[in-house]
PDB file of C-alpha atoms in Angstrom:
ATOM      1  CA  GLY A   1     -47.484  -3.043   2.767  1.00 52.00           C
ATOM      2  CA  ALA A   2     -50.603  -2.296   0.775  1.00 77.00           C
ATOM      3  CA  GLY A   3     -52.599  -0.772   3.615  1.00 92.00           C
ATOM      4  CA  VAL A   4     -52.303   0.866   7.005  1.00 96.00           C
ATOM      5  CA  SER A   5     -50.972  -1.600   9.551  1.00 96.00           C
ATOM      6  CA  GLN A   6     -51.603  -1.319  13.276  1.00 97.00           C
ATOM      7  CA  SER A   7     -50.176  -3.369  16.092  1.00 97.00           C
ATOM      8  CA  PRO A   8     -51.064  -4.973  18.350  1.00 97.00           C
ATOM      9  CA  SER A   9     -54.593  -5.784  17.227  1.00 96.00           C
ATOM     10  CA  ASN A  10     -55.636  -6.350  20.818  1.00 97.00           C
ATOM     11  CA  LYS A  11     -54.089  -5.176  24.065  1.00 97.00           C
ATOM     12  CA  VAL A  12     -55.232  -5.907  27.594  1.00 98.00           C
ATOM     13  CA  THR A  13     -53.456  -3.972  30.303  1.00 97.00           C
ATOM     14  CA  GLU A  14     -53.832  -3.269  33.970  1.00 97.00           C
ATOM     15  CA  LYS A  15     -54.887   0.138  35.193  1.00 97.00           C
ATOM     16  CA  GLY A  16     -51.867   2.331  35.796  1.00 97.00           C
ATOM     17  CA  LYS A  17     -49.614   0.670  33.224  1.00 98.00           C
ATOM     18  CA  ASP A  18     -48.251   2.443  30.140  1.00 98.00           C
ATOM     19  CA  VAL A  19     -49.089   1.208  26.645  1.00 98.00           C
ATOM     20  CA  GLU A  20     -47.687   1.889  23.194  1.00 98.00           C
ATOM     21  CA  LEU A  21     -49.715   1.497  20.040  1.00 98.00           C
ATOM     22  CA  ARG A  22     -48.045   1.389  16.663  1.00 97.00           C
ATOM     23  CA  CYS A  23     -49.176   2.539  13.225  1.00 97.00           C
ATOM     24  CA  ASP A  24     -47.445   1.899   9.925  1.00 96.00           C
ATOM     25  CA  PRO A  25     -49.083   4.133   7.289  1.00 95.00           C
ATOM     26  CA  ILE A  26     -49.293   3.587   3.559  1.00 93.00           C
ATOM     27  CA  SER A  27     -45.934   4.307   1.974  1.00 91.00           C
ATOM     28  CA  GLY A  28     -45.766   7.847   0.645  1.00 88.00           C
ATOM     29  CA  HIS A  29     -48.715   9.141   2.646  1.00 90.00           C
ATOM     30  CA  THR A  30     -47.744  12.387   4.299  1.00 88.00           C
ATOM     31  CA  ALA A  31     -50.753  12.784   6.577  1.00 89.00           C
ATOM     32  CA  LEU A  32     -51.370  10.522   9.573  1.00 93.00           C
ATOM     33  CA  TYR A  33     -54.282  10.654  11.997  1.00 94.00           C
ATOM     34  CA  TRP A  34     -55.117   8.904  15.247  1.00 96.00           C
ATOM     35  CA  TYR A  35     -58.759   8.458  16.244  1.00 95.00           C
ATOM     36  CA  ARG A  36     -60.415   6.418  18.931  1.00 95.00           C
ATOM     37  CA  GLN A  37     -63.832   4.850  19.114  1.00 92.00           C
ATOM     38  CA  SER A  38     -65.252   4.165  22.541  1.00 89.00           C
ATOM     39  CA  LEU A  39     -68.140   1.732  22.924  1.00 81.00           C
ATOM     40  CA  GLY A  40     -71.243   3.179  21.302  1.00 74.00           C
ATOM     41  CA  GLN A  41     -69.470   6.372  20.312  1.00 79.00           C
ATOM     42  CA  GLY A  42     -68.281   7.866  17.055  1.00 81.00           C
ATOM     43  CA  LEU A  43     -64.735   8.407  15.932  1.00 89.00           C
ATOM     44  CA  GLU A  44     -63.008  10.872  18.229  1.00 90.00           C
ATOM     45  CA  PHE A  45     -60.097  12.796  16.731  1.00 90.00           C
ATOM     46  CA  LEU A  46     -56.888  12.590  18.777  1.00 94.00           C
ATOM     47  CA  ILE A  47     -53.897  13.883  16.828  1.00 94.00           C
ATOM     48  CA  TYR A  48     -52.801  14.702  13.285  1.00 91.00           C
ATOM     49  CA  PHE A  49     -49.360  14.671  11.650  1.00 92.00           C
ATOM     50  CA  GLN A  50     -48.639  16.317   8.297  1.00 88.00           C
ATOM     51  CA  GLY A  51     -45.159  15.993   6.858  1.00 84.00           C
ATOM     52  CA  ASN A  52     -42.602  17.867   8.943  1.00 82.00           C
ATOM     53  CA  SER A  53     -45.111  20.324  10.396  1.00 86.00           C
ATOM     54  CA  ALA A  54     -45.850  20.494  14.091  1.00 88.00           C
ATOM     55  CA  PRO A  55     -48.613  17.977  14.879  1.00 91.00           C
ATOM     56  CA  ASP A  56     -52.160  19.071  15.703  1.00 90.00           C
ATOM     57  CA  LYS A  57     -52.591  17.690  19.220  1.00 92.00           C
ATOM     58  CA  SER A  58     -55.878  19.417  19.923  1.00 89.00           C
ATOM     59  CA  GLY A  59     -57.806  16.153  20.318  1.00 91.00           C
ATOM     60  CA  LEU A  60     -55.622  14.484  22.928  1.00 95.00           C
ATOM     61  CA  PRO A  61     -57.864  14.042  26.002  1.00 94.00           C
ATOM     62  CA  SER A  62     -55.160  14.483  28.643  1.00 95.00           C
ATOM     63  CA  ASP A  63     -51.418  14.847  29.122  1.00 96.00           C
ATOM     64  CA  ARG A  64     -51.224  11.089  29.651  1.00 97.00           C
ATOM     65  CA  PHE A  65     -51.579  10.779  25.878  1.00 98.00           C
ATOM     66  CA  SER A  66     -48.725  11.509  23.502  1.00 97.00           C
ATOM     67  CA  ALA A  67     -47.766  10.510  19.995  1.00 96.00           C
ATOM     68  CA  GLU A  68     -44.783  10.770  17.759  1.00 95.00           C
ATOM     69  CA  ARG A  69     -44.030  10.068  14.164  1.00 94.00           C
ATOM     70  CA  THR A  70     -40.455   9.137  13.410  1.00 83.00           C
ATOM     71  CA  GLY A  71     -38.960   9.867   9.992  1.00 80.00           C
ATOM     72  CA  GLY A  72     -42.341  10.887   8.654  1.00 75.00           C
ATOM     73  CA  SER A  73     -43.525   7.292   8.585  1.00 90.00           C
ATOM     74  CA  VAL A  74     -44.283   5.031  11.555  1.00 95.00           C
ATOM     75  CA  SER A  75     -46.209   6.559  14.439  1.00 96.00           C
ATOM     76  CA  THR A  76     -46.599   5.459  18.034  1.00 97.00           C
ATOM     77  CA  LEU A  77     -49.376   6.536  20.370  1.00 98.00           C
ATOM     78  CA  THR A  78     -48.413   6.271  24.035  1.00 98.00           C
ATOM     79  CA  ILE A  79     -50.858   6.258  26.910  1.00 98.00           C
ATOM     80  CA  GLN A  80     -49.288   6.597  30.334  1.00 98.00           C
ATOM     81  CA  ARG A  81     -50.883   5.435  33.574  1.00 98.00           C
ATOM     82  CA  THR A  82     -53.837   3.939  31.739  1.00 98.00           C
ATOM     83  CA  GLN A  83     -57.335   4.346  33.154  1.00 97.00           C
ATOM     84  CA  GLN A  84     -60.422   2.240  32.519  1.00 96.00           C
ATOM     85  CA  GLU A  85     -61.992   5.048  30.496  1.00 95.00           C
ATOM     86  CA  ASP A  86     -59.101   4.711  28.033  1.00 97.00           C
ATOM     87  CA  SER A  87     -60.598   1.402  26.880  1.00 97.00           C
ATOM     88  CA  ALA A  88     -61.515   1.850  23.224  1.00 96.00           C
ATOM     89  CA  VAL A  89     -60.533   0.946  19.693  1.00 95.00           C
ATOM     90  CA  TYR A  90     -57.669   3.165  18.576  1.00 97.00           C
ATOM     91  CA  LEU A  91     -57.671   3.741  14.829  1.00 97.00           C
ATOM     92  CA  CYS A  92     -54.864   5.105  12.725  1.00 97.00           C
ATOM     93  CA  ALA A  93     -55.415   6.529   9.256  1.00 95.00           C
ATOM     94  CA  SER A  94     -53.175   7.947   6.575  1.00 93.00           C
ATOM     95  CA  SER A  95     -53.798  10.133   3.590  1.00 89.00           C
ATOM     96  CA  SER A  96     -51.873  11.488   0.651  1.00 84.00           C
ATOM     97  CA  HIS A  97     -53.321  14.969   0.951  1.00 68.00           C
ATOM     98  CA  THR A  98     -51.259  18.039   1.516  1.00 54.00           C
ATOM     99  CA  GLY A  99     -52.467  21.514   2.383  1.00 48.00           C
ATOM    100  CA  SER A 100     -56.154  21.846   1.832  1.00 45.00           C
ATOM    101  CA  TYR A 101     -56.476  19.108  -0.761  1.00 45.00           C
ATOM    102  CA  ASN A 102     -59.030  16.590   0.387  1.00 61.00           C
ATOM    103  CA  SER A 103     -58.495  12.916  -0.122  1.00 74.00           C
ATOM    104  CA  PRO A 104     -60.045  10.021   1.742  1.00 84.00           C
ATOM    105  CA  LEU A 105     -58.410   8.584   4.808  1.00 89.00           C
ATOM    106  CA  HIS A 106     -57.202   4.999   4.696  1.00 92.00           C
ATOM    107  CA  PHE A 107     -57.745   3.349   8.047  1.00 95.00           C
ATOM    108  CA  GLY A 108     -55.999   0.472   9.727  1.00 96.00           C
ATOM    109  CA  ASN A 109     -58.007  -2.227  11.508  1.00 95.00           C
ATOM    110  CA  GLY A 110     -57.387  -0.616  14.860  1.00 96.00           C
ATOM    111  CA  THR A 111     -56.024  -1.683  18.223  1.00 97.00           C
ATOM    112  CA  ARG A 112     -58.630  -2.732  20.753  1.00 96.00           C
ATOM    113  CA  LEU A 113     -57.360  -1.569  24.141  1.00 97.00           C
ATOM    114  CA  THR A 114     -58.911  -2.968  27.299  1.00 97.00           C
ATOM    115  CA  VAL A 115     -57.841  -1.556  30.648  1.00 97.00           C
ATOM    116  CA  THR A 116     -58.763  -3.803  33.561  1.00 96.00           C
TER     117      THR A 116
ATOM    118  CA  ASP B   1     -68.384  19.485  20.798  1.00 62.00           C
ATOM    119  CA  GLN B   2     -70.171  17.357  18.224  1.00 74.00           C
ATOM    120  CA  GLN B   3     -69.737  19.164  14.951  1.00 89.00           C
ATOM    121  CA  VAL B   4     -71.050  16.225  12.951  1.00 93.00           C
ATOM    122  CA  LYS B   5     -74.188  14.427  14.075  1.00 93.00           C
ATOM    123  CA  GLN B   6     -75.859  11.245  12.976  1.00 95.00           C
ATOM    124  CA  ASN B   7     -79.045  11.152  14.977  1.00 91.00           C
ATOM    125  CA  SER B   8     -80.160   7.665  14.004  1.00 94.00           C
ATOM    126  CA  PRO B   9     -78.015   5.007  15.669  1.00 93.00           C
ATOM    127  CA  SER B  10     -79.621   2.255  13.611  1.00 96.00           C
ATOM    128  CA  LEU B  11     -81.680   1.645  10.485  1.00 97.00           C
ATOM    129  CA  SER B  12     -83.264  -1.537   9.176  1.00 98.00           C
ATOM    130  CA  VAL B  13     -84.491  -1.951   5.595  1.00 98.00           C
ATOM    131  CA  GLN B  14     -85.640  -4.765   3.356  1.00 98.00           C
ATOM    132  CA  GLU B  15     -83.410  -6.027   0.595  1.00 97.00           C
ATOM    133  CA  GLY B  16     -84.121  -4.204  -2.664  1.00 97.00           C
ATOM    134  CA  ARG B  17     -85.531  -1.109  -0.977  1.00 98.00           C
ATOM    135  CA  ILE B  18     -83.844   2.258  -0.525  1.00 98.00           C
ATOM    136  CA  SER B  19     -81.672   3.020   2.512  1.00 98.00           C
ATOM    137  CA  ILE B  20     -81.393   6.670   3.514  1.00 98.00           C
ATOM    138  CA  LEU B  21     -78.790   7.648   6.071  1.00 98.00           C
ATOM    139  CA  ASN B  22     -78.751  11.203   7.376  1.00 98.00           C
ATOM    140  CA  CYS B  23     -76.084  13.505   8.759  1.00 97.00           C
ATOM    141  CA  ASP B  24     -76.095  17.073  10.081  1.00 97.00           C
ATOM    142  CA  TYR B  25     -73.172  19.380  10.725  1.00 96.00           C
ATOM    143  CA  THR B  26     -72.763  22.657  12.537  1.00 95.00           C
ATOM    144  CA  ASN B  27     -69.527  24.159  11.214  1.00 92.00           C
ATOM    145  CA  SER B  28     -70.165  26.164   8.050  1.00 93.00           C
ATOM    146  CA  MET B  29     -66.438  26.071   7.273  1.00 92.00           C
ATOM    147  CA  PHE B  30     -66.621  22.394   6.293  1.00 93.00           C
ATOM    148  CA  ASP B  31     -66.139  22.131   2.548  1.00 92.00           C
ATOM    149  CA  TYR B  32     -65.791  18.430   1.885  1.00 93.00           C
ATOM    150  CA  PHE B  33     -67.994  15.606   3.051  1.00 94.00           C
ATOM    151  CA  LEU B  34     -67.434  11.875   3.025  1.00 94.00           C
ATOM    152  CA  TRP B  35     -69.160   8.644   3.928  1.00 96.00           C
ATOM    153  CA  TYR B  36     -67.263   5.689   5.324  1.00 96.00           C
ATOM    154  CA  LYS B  37     -68.449   2.136   5.830  1.00 96.00           C
ATOM    155  CA  LYS B  38     -67.240  -0.062   8.663  1.00 94.00           C
ATOM    156  CA  TYR B  39     -67.508  -3.800   9.152  1.00 93.00           C
ATOM    157  CA  PRO B  40     -66.827  -5.377  12.566  1.00 89.00           C
ATOM    158  CA  ALA B  41     -63.154  -5.720  13.494  1.00 85.00           C
ATOM    159  CA  GLU B  42     -62.099  -3.666  10.481  1.00 90.00           C
ATOM    160  CA  GLY B  43     -61.237  -0.010  10.012  1.00 92.00           C
ATOM    161  CA  PRO B  44     -63.644   2.284   8.174  1.00 94.00           C
ATOM    162  CA  THR B  45     -63.332   2.301   4.387  1.00 94.00           C
ATOM    163  CA  PHE B  46     -64.099   5.218   2.129  1.00 93.00           C
ATOM    164  CA  LEU B  47     -67.373   4.974   0.247  1.00 95.00           C
ATOM    165  CA  ILE B  48     -68.261   8.247  -1.457  1.00 95.00           C
ATOM    166  CA  SER B  49     -67.614  11.960  -1.080  1.00 93.00           C
ATOM    167  CA  ILE B  50     -68.947  15.326  -2.157  1.00 94.00           C
ATOM    168  CA  SER B  51     -67.459  18.782  -2.377  1.00 93.00           C
ATOM    169  CA  SER B  52     -69.403  21.751  -1.034  1.00 93.00           C
ATOM    170  CA  ILE B  53     -69.666  23.182  -4.533  1.00 93.00           C
ATOM    171  CA  LYS B  54     -71.941  20.303  -5.528  1.00 94.00           C
ATOM    172  CA  ASP B  55     -75.299  19.141  -4.258  1.00 96.00           C
ATOM    173  CA  LYS B  56     -75.237  15.570  -5.536  1.00 97.00           C
ATOM    174  CA  ASN B  57     -72.689  12.894  -6.308  1.00 96.00           C
ATOM    175  CA  GLU B  58     -73.583   9.452  -7.590  1.00 96.00           C
ATOM    176  CA  ASP B  59     -71.531   6.274  -7.749  1.00 95.00           C
ATOM    177  CA  GLY B  60     -73.426   3.178  -8.747  1.00 97.00           C
ATOM    178  CA  ARG B  61     -75.974   2.314  -6.086  1.00 97.00           C
ATOM    179  CA  PHE B  62     -74.709   5.083  -3.805  1.00 98.00           C
ATOM    180  CA  THR B  63     -75.724   8.740  -4.015  1.00 98.00           C
ATOM    181  CA  VAL B  64     -74.788  11.495  -1.603  1.00 98.00           C
ATOM    182  CA  PHE B  65     -76.910  14.642  -1.395  1.00 98.00           C
ATOM    183  CA  LEU B  66     -75.730  17.890   0.186  1.00 97.00           C
ATOM    184  CA  ASN B  67     -78.002  20.694   1.379  1.00 97.00           C
ATOM    185  CA  LYS B  68     -75.648  23.446   2.480  1.00 95.00           C
ATOM    186  CA  SER B  69     -78.323  25.845   3.641  1.00 95.00           C
ATOM    187  CA  ALA B  70     -79.648  23.191   6.000  1.00 97.00           C
ATOM    188  CA  LYS B  71     -76.143  21.870   6.813  1.00 97.00           C
ATOM    189  CA  HIS B  72     -77.435  18.421   6.020  1.00 97.00           C
ATOM    190  CA  LEU B  73     -76.247  15.546   3.913  1.00 97.00           C
ATOM    191  CA  SER B  74     -77.650  12.136   3.204  1.00 98.00           C
ATOM    192  CA  LEU B  75     -76.528   8.876   1.688  1.00 98.00           C
ATOM    193  CA  HIS B  76     -78.958   6.916  -0.454  1.00 98.00           C
ATOM    194  CA  ILE B  77     -78.347   3.274  -1.243  1.00 98.00           C
ATOM    195  CA  VAL B  78     -80.624   1.743  -3.841  1.00 97.00           C
ATOM    196  CA  PRO B  79     -81.284  -1.092  -4.182  1.00 98.00           C
ATOM    197  CA  SER B  80     -80.058  -2.133  -0.737  1.00 98.00           C
ATOM    198  CA  GLN B  81     -78.298  -5.481  -0.466  1.00 97.00           C
ATOM    199  CA  PRO B  82     -77.571  -7.672   2.588  1.00 96.00           C
ATOM    200  CA  GLY B  83     -73.847  -7.034   2.050  1.00 96.00           C
ATOM    201  CA  ASP B  84     -74.493  -3.350   2.707  1.00 97.00           C
ATOM    202  CA  SER B  85     -75.138  -4.181   6.356  1.00 97.00           C
ATOM    203  CA  ALA B  86     -72.469  -2.240   8.257  1.00 97.00           C
ATOM    204  CA  VAL B  87     -71.946   0.915  10.303  1.00 95.00           C
ATOM    205  CA  TYR B  88     -71.888   4.059   8.171  1.00 97.00           C
ATOM    206  CA  PHE B  89     -69.955   7.114   9.332  1.00 96.00           C
ATOM    207  CA  CYS B  90     -70.485  10.581   7.981  1.00 96.00           C
ATOM    208  CA  ALA B  91     -67.396  12.846   7.954  1.00 94.00           C
ATOM    209  CA  ALA B  92     -66.861  16.521   7.253  1.00 93.00           C
ATOM    210  CA  SER B  93     -63.589  18.259   6.623  1.00 90.00           C
ATOM    211  CA  TYR B  94     -62.010  21.677   6.253  1.00 87.00           C
ATOM    212  CA  GLY B  95     -58.339  21.739   5.438  1.00 79.00           C
ATOM    213  CA  ASN B  96     -56.612  19.232   7.685  1.00 73.00           C
ATOM    214  CA  ASP B  97     -59.524  18.917  10.101  1.00 80.00           C
ATOM    215  CA  MET B  98     -61.811  15.917   9.594  1.00 85.00           C
ATOM    216  CA  ARG B  99     -64.633  15.162  12.036  1.00 88.00           C
ATOM    217  CA  PHE B 100     -66.823  12.116  12.170  1.00 92.00           C
ATOM    218  CA  GLY B 101     -70.350  11.399  13.300  1.00 93.00           C
ATOM    219  CA  ALA B 102     -71.239   8.637  15.739  1.00 91.00           C
ATOM    220  CA  GLY B 103     -72.298   6.266  12.974  1.00 94.00           C
ATOM    221  CA  THR B 104     -75.529   4.582  11.892  1.00 96.00           C
ATOM    222  CA  ARG B 105     -75.790   0.800  11.913  1.00 96.00           C
ATOM    223  CA  LEU B 106     -77.583  -0.315   8.752  1.00 98.00           C
ATOM    224  CA  THR B 107     -79.155  -3.766   8.613  1.00 98.00           C
ATOM    225  CA  VAL B 108     -80.458  -4.979   5.281  1.00 98.00           C
ATOM    226  CA  LYS B 109     -82.797  -7.939   5.703  1.00 96.00           C
ATOM    227  CA  PRO B 110     -83.009 -10.585   2.972  1.00 93.00           C
TER     228      PRO B 110
END
């Protein structure tokens, strides 16, 4: 597709359930980021993938959060045993930059997660 | 650890006037700065950027100013239009690391 695609757009889940969020980046983009935006907050960095390098997981808030990127393209963010504080908009972004080259991130429309 | 700060959560200006959005950062390693614009229910979209070797970058109605000694950047929009009403995020990057501020909601009144 022409842009970053995220699914589902909305997800309501019960506390304690696991959820999977999907991101399909722009074709050819080697860098992929996950951010989340809680109500009234800024964009919080979660995890970064660059090509075949080990991902930068420094932003993941707990070990209930994990992400993978298969074949250097599609990424899934998994939240296990969801808690109410996990409720947020989860944004995926991709970029064509490699190394230290800076290029803008292209964001998807996000997945709004609500944990009841 | 908020490395990028936008201290004004909201700003309201009259159509045709100048909008000035401010951003401060703490990490002197940041070497590239960007502004993103976000409409409701959409992801942020890139607006304008500036490298740390410059102090000004202009693109149409949008100008970004960088003051490295003060670790401060600002976005000027002139003239402001109602369609500019959105949340504006400041971002700073170094290598693969990109950090965002909390955003400023700009409202341009007709």
